[in-house]
PDB file of C-alpha atoms in Angstrom:
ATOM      1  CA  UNK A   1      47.037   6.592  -6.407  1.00 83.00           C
ATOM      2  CA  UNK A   2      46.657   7.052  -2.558  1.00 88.00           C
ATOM      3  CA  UNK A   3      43.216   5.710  -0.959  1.00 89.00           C
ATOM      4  CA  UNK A   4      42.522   6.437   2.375  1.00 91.00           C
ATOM      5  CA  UNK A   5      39.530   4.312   3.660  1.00 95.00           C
ATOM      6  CA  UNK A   6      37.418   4.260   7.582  1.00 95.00           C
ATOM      7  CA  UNK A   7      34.621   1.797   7.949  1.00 96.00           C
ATOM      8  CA  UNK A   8      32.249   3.008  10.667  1.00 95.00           C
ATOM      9  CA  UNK A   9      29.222   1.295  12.269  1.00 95.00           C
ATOM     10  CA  UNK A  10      26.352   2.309  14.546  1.00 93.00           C
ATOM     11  CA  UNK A  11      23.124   0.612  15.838  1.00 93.00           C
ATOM     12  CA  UNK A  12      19.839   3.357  16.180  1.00 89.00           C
ATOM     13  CA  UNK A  13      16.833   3.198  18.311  1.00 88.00           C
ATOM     14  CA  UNK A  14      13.908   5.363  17.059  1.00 82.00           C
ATOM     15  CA  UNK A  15      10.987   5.908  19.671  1.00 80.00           C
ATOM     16  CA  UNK A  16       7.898   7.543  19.178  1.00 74.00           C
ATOM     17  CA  UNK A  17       5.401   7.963  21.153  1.00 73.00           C
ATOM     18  CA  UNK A  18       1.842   9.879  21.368  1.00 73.00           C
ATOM     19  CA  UNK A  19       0.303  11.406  24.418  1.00 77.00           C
ATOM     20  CA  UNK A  20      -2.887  12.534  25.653  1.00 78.00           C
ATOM     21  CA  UNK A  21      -3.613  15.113  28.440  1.00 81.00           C
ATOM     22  CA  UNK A  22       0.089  13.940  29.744  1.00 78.00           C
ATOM     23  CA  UNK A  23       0.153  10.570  29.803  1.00 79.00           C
ATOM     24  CA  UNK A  24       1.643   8.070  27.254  1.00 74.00           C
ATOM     25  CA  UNK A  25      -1.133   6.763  25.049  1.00 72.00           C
ATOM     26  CA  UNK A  26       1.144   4.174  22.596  1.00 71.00           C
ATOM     27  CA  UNK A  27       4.555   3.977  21.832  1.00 72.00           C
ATOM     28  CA  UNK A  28       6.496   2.279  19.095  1.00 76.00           C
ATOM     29  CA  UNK A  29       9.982   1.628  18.163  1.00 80.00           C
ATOM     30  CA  UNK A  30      12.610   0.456  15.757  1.00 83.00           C
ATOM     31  CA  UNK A  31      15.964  -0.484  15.954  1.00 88.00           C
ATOM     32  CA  UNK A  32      18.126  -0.567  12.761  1.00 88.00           C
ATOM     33  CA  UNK A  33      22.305  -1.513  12.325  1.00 92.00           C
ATOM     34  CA  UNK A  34      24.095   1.118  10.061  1.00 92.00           C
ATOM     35  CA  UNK A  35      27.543   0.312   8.153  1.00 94.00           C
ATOM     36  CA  UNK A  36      29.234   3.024   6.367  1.00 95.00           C
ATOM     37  CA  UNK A  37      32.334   2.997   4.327  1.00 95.00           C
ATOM     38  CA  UNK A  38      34.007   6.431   3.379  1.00 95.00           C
ATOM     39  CA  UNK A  39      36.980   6.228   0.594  1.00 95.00           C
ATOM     40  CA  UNK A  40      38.929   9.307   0.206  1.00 94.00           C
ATOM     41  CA  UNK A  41      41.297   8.701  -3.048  1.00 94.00           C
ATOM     42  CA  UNK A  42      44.300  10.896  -4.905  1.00 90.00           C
ATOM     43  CA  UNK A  43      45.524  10.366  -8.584  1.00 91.00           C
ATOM     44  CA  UNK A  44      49.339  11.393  -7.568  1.00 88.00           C
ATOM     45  CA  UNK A  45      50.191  11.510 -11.217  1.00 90.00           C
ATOM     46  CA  UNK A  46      48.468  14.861 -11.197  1.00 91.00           C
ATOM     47  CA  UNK A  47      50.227  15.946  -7.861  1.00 90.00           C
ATOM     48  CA  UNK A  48      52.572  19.167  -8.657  1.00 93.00           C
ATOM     49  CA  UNK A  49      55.821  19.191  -7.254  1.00 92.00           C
ATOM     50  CA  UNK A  50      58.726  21.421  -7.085  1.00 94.00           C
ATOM     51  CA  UNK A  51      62.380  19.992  -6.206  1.00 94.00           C
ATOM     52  CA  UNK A  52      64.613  22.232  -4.480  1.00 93.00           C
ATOM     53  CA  UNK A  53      68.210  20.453  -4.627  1.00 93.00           C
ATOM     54  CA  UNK A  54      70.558  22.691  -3.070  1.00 94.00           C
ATOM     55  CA  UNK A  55      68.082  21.910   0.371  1.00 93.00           C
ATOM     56  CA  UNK A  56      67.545  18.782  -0.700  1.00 92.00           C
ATOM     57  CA  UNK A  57      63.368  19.411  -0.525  1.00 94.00           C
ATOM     58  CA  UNK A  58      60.391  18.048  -2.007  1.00 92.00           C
ATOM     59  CA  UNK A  59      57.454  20.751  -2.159  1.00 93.00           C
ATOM     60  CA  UNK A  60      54.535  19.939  -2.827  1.00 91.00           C
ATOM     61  CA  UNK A  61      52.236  22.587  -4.485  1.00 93.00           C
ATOM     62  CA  UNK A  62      49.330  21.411  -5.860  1.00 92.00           C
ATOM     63  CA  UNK A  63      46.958  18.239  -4.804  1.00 88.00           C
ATOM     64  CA  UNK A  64      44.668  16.776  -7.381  1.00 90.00           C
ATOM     65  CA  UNK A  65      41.254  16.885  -6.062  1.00 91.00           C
ATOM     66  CA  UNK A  66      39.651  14.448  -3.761  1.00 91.00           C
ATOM     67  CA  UNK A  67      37.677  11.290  -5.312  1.00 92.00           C
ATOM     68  CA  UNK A  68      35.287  10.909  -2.096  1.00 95.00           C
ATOM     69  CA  UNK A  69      33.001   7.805  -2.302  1.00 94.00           C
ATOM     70  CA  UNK A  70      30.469   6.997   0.710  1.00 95.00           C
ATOM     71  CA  UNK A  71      28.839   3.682   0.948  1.00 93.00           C
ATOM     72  CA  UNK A  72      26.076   3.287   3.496  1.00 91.00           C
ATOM     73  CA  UNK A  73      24.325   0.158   4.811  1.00 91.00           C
ATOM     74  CA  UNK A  74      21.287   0.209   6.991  1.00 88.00           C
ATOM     75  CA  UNK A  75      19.755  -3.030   8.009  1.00 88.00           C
ATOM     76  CA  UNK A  76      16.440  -3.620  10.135  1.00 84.00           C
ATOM     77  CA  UNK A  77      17.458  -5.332  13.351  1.00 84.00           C
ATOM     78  CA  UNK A  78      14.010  -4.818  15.871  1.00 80.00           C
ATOM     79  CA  UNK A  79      10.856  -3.704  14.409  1.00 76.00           C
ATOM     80  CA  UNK A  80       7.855  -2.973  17.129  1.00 72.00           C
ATOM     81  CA  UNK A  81       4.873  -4.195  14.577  1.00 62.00           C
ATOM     82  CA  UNK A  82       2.678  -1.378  15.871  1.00 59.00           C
ATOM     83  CA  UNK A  83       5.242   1.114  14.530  1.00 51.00           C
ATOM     84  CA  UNK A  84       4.459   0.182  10.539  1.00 54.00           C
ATOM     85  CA  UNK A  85       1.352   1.095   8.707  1.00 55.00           C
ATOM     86  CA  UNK A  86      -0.284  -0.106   5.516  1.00 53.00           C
ATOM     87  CA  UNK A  87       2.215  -0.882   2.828  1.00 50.00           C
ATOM     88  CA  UNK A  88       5.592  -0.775   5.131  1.00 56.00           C
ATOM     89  CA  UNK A  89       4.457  -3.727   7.198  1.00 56.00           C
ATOM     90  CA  UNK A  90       3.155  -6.042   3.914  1.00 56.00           C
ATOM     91  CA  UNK A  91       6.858  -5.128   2.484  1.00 56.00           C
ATOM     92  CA  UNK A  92       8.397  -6.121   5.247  1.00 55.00           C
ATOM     93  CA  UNK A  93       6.482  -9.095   5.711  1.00 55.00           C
ATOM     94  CA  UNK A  94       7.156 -10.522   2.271  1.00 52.00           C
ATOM     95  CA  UNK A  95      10.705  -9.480   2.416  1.00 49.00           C
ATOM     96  CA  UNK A  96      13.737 -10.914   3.826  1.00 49.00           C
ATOM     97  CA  UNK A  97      14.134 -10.081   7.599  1.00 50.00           C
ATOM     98  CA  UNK A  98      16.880  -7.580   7.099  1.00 51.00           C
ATOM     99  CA  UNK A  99      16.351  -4.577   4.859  1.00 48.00           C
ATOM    100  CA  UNK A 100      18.935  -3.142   2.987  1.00 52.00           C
ATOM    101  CA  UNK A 101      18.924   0.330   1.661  1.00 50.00           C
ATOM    102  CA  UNK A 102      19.429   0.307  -1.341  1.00 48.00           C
ATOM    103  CA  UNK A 103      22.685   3.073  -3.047  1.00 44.00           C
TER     104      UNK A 103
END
């Protein structure tokens, strides 16, 4: 079994904003910390191979297919309270600060 594995992480603003004839009326934002892991795996025992002795070679001719597994993360760093609505912001206010998405 060969397992090849990247953790990657990222941090996201989301603005949004409303105008009126031009001008900026309210704005709101949110800021949220992302985590991914990707895992990439091969069962070699299923790997086909040909041996060619006289050039002392290893071919390879066949990989098993790819067990991909991707594991994301997303917390709630920054919250601008006028960005939630109704049932959002009384979730988030009885939950723990950081949300976590769940799988």
């Amino acid at each position: 079994m060969v397992v090849l594995e990247q953790n990657t992480s990222s941090i996201q603003k989301t603005k949004m904003g409303y105008e009126f004839f031009g001008k900026e009326v309210s704005s709101n934002s949110i800021i949220t910390y992302t985590k991914t892991n990707a895992q990439v795996s091969y069962d070699l025992n299923k790997m086909k191979i040909k041996v060619d002795s006289i050039n002392k070679k290893l071919l390879i001719t066949e990989l098993p297919d790819a067990d991909i597994r991707i594991t994301p993360s997303v917390e709630i760093q920054s919250v601008d309270d006028s960005f939630l609505t109704g049932s959002l912001r009384k979730t988030l206010k009885t939950s723990p600060k950081k949300q976590k998405i769940p799988r």
